[in-house]
Amino acid sequence: MAAIHLSNPVTDLYGVGPSAEEKLAKLDIYTIYDLIAFIPWRYDDWSNVGSIGSFDMSDRFDDNTGYDLSFRGTICTTPSVNITSKKRPLTFFVNDGTGRIKLTFFNSPYLSGKFSLGDECFIHGQVTIFKGQMQMVNPYIEKAEKITDDALVRPVYHLTAGLTSNNISKWVATAIKLCGDELLSCIPKSIAEQKGFVSPKEAYMMAHFPASLEDARRAREQLAYEELILLGIGMKLYSSGHGIKEVAEQVIPSGPNAISRDLAVKWNQIKSNLGFALTADQTAAFRDVQTDLMSTTPMNRLIQGDVGSGKTMVAALSMMITALMGKQAVLLAPTSVLATQHYKTISKLMQGSGMEPVLLLGKTKASEKTEIKDKIRSGEARVIIGTHALLTDDISFKDLALVIADEQHRFGVKQREKLLFKDEGPDGTIKSVHNLVMTATPIPRTLAMVIYGDMATSVIREKPKGRQEITTWFVNSKKSKAIEEMMSVKLAAGEQVYIVCAKIDKDETEAGSDYLLGEPVGGDDSVTSVFDMKKQIDSMSNLSQYKSAVLYGSMKEKDKLETMERFIAGDIKILISTTVIEVGVDNPNANVMIIMDADRFGLSTLHQLRGRIGRGDKKSYCLLVSESRSELALSRMKMMCESSDGFELAEKDLDLRGPGDFYGTRQHGIPTLRAANLYTDMKIATEATEAVNRIIEAGGEEAERLNESIKKMFELRFARKMEQL
Ligand code: ADP
Ligand code: MG
């Protein structure tokens, strides 16, 4: 038999055939290493062996709740199958010297003949009371001699139909035996010694076959270190182009007289078009970008800033300066509404500079598209704004130097890479572009480090001056009169209102296409839909006089844009929408937002939604309407009412329920983690990655070892998955 390695397909293991292969693929397991890394998500602890007699049933008469019990006993009646019953139950009694209990096995023909009177057995299951008698239905049973003490902590795996934890255990045991010695440790020796870590092979053995829960916990901790180092450091080593140097154009020349008088005049024109002074954070972020653009090392920067903090302005100025220097800059927006809005902002900014931006959307007319593409090719267009439409193959640039992505997590890593195309230069270097990403997801620094690895970050925390705090209230629908009242007061004053609903219409048929934007699917009649709300508004005497309109993701692009434009122009007064408005829409005259069934939305979505208001100088109100009494929903609402700082909310949300909500890992393109938890293990992430970075920077033997192992293991574990993202 040929040697088997960690990278071999799982099917190379004895017993894993095509049908198992398919099921394993569903669990994201393709290689032998994937299988080994698939550690149990929890353990059943059967080591706490009890006795039947100690089981007090006096107050549990006809109680259907089950009670866990493990015990050893002797079969004291002959096992018999009731052939008159359809489910063919096999029953017998077991006695452990303190009492006896009836065991019933349904649909378990393989058991009959396996056990007979007098057999010593180990049993684990749930005790229920049936007709005043203790019984166990389909418990785990094994002959006592087969049960060793260290098999009493049972791994439980996340499974897919057709696989059992036993299957996995068996395959994993073979896999570790065959390839365990190939597993390399990625943990610095200093940490390993201090923590008393074992070899990776032993750690995986302990995780899959622990002798105690304490062993399992220790193994998981070690593997979490391993995993977070792989992710945090490996990503960096991996994306740094396998040692090939990447270069980008130096956009801003250095030196005292590098900027001509003519350019300086144009630049001043653009700055005066702004109409306001940048905040200190904006200035600092823009300075970071400028510094990056003075280098031939490709910029790889993330601008993090809460909604409304003014990221777009920083992006726009970065594009302007690139264009002034005669090079091209692209701004990618996730929706056409947003792209159009950016286009308008930027057009205004560019007035009098002698340049004009172009806008390319999917729905742009074919003839116009051709014209725009020609301009992009010839270099006449230097400020280019658009959606996914810019990511097609037939677009070529004259001199692309800067790519900016807004709300990057809505673009796949792969998609963006199309624009960050890498041409091989004559000297073996790779020609790349400067890359700037803007995100409104406020990510605590520790998490950002893991998720974005090698990206430099600029944070905009401070909001532009003159902003009024948004007042947020949590109300139930009994307050609908008061809600109506406040709407009509605001509308009478000429202001506008958003109403956000959790679904589109009753049958939900159209929700599908919006799902990616986080619009909840799934019918529930108690949830107010966009169309229900429209009807309600139209029938209210004091509100029906104001023009309202609906907006949802699956509407025709053209209609969506038109509705948005009419709302921004003030023609539509009440916009009733789904979460499509979450991304970037800017109407400073809309100062009220009512979020129906607010418990249906995650904290991050609520915060993003609320960011649509409070953009002007008037007082704004956000009303969270919900009937929910769930503790989670209530604490979320409370947080929303108490804080408007996205960073603070993000951190609180982490405390409340882990990173799943704010930081859907898939959303950020993070491969599945098996041992580490991005919430509870953040401290490990910081400690471990910082230690490794220090060692690698210092160089030497240990640095080399870590470099090698991390590269190798990352390749095995994540590289293929990164390609798929
Ligand atoms: P973000 O992209 O971070 O959500 P925007 O760049 O869209 O924020 O800015 C939100 C609003 O604030 C816009 O109307 C913008 O014109 C305005 N704005 C941006 N920066 C400033 C500033 N320094 N002073 C005043 N208003 C600003
Ligand atoms: Mg924005």
XYZ file of C-alpha atoms in Angstrom, residues 239-241 243-251 295-299 322 326-329 377 396-403 416-435:
51
model
C -1.276 36.040 1.064
C 2.164 37.568 0.987
C 2.488 35.873 -2.346
C 7.768 35.133 -1.286
C 7.355 36.997 -4.580
C 7.563 40.737 -4.225
C 4.482 42.672 -5.238
C 4.760 46.244 -6.361
C 2.206 48.928 -7.001
C 2.583 52.313 -8.595
C 3.834 55.150 -6.528
C 0.787 57.372 -6.845
C 5.101 53.849 -1.571
C 5.470 51.146 -4.181
C 4.453 48.546 -1.641
C 0.771 47.888 -2.373
C -1.503 49.474 0.186
C -5.037 59.405 -7.512
C -3.004 60.976 -13.721
C -3.858 57.457 -12.558
C -7.109 55.550 -12.308
C -9.096 54.739 -9.188
C -9.460 51.763 -21.536
C -9.389 46.888 -19.153
C -7.709 49.847 -17.576
C -5.073 52.183 -18.843
C -3.390 52.804 -15.530
C -5.304 51.442 -12.559
C -3.597 52.287 -9.293
C -6.234 52.217 -6.561
C -9.176 49.945 -5.830
C -12.241 41.505 -5.534
C -9.167 39.749 -6.677
C -10.312 40.197 -10.243
C -9.582 43.859 -9.863
C -6.456 43.453 -7.854
C -5.165 41.560 -10.860
C -1.625 40.679 -10.668
C 0.489 40.970 -13.771
C 3.927 39.501 -13.845
C 6.454 42.277 -14.347
C 9.600 41.876 -16.487
C 11.818 41.584 -13.427
C 9.868 38.739 -11.869
C 7.966 41.003 -9.513
C 4.195 41.050 -9.485
C 2.409 44.222 -10.431
C -0.421 44.935 -8.067
C -2.654 47.855 -7.112
C -3.317 49.740 -3.916
C -6.240 48.303 -2.055
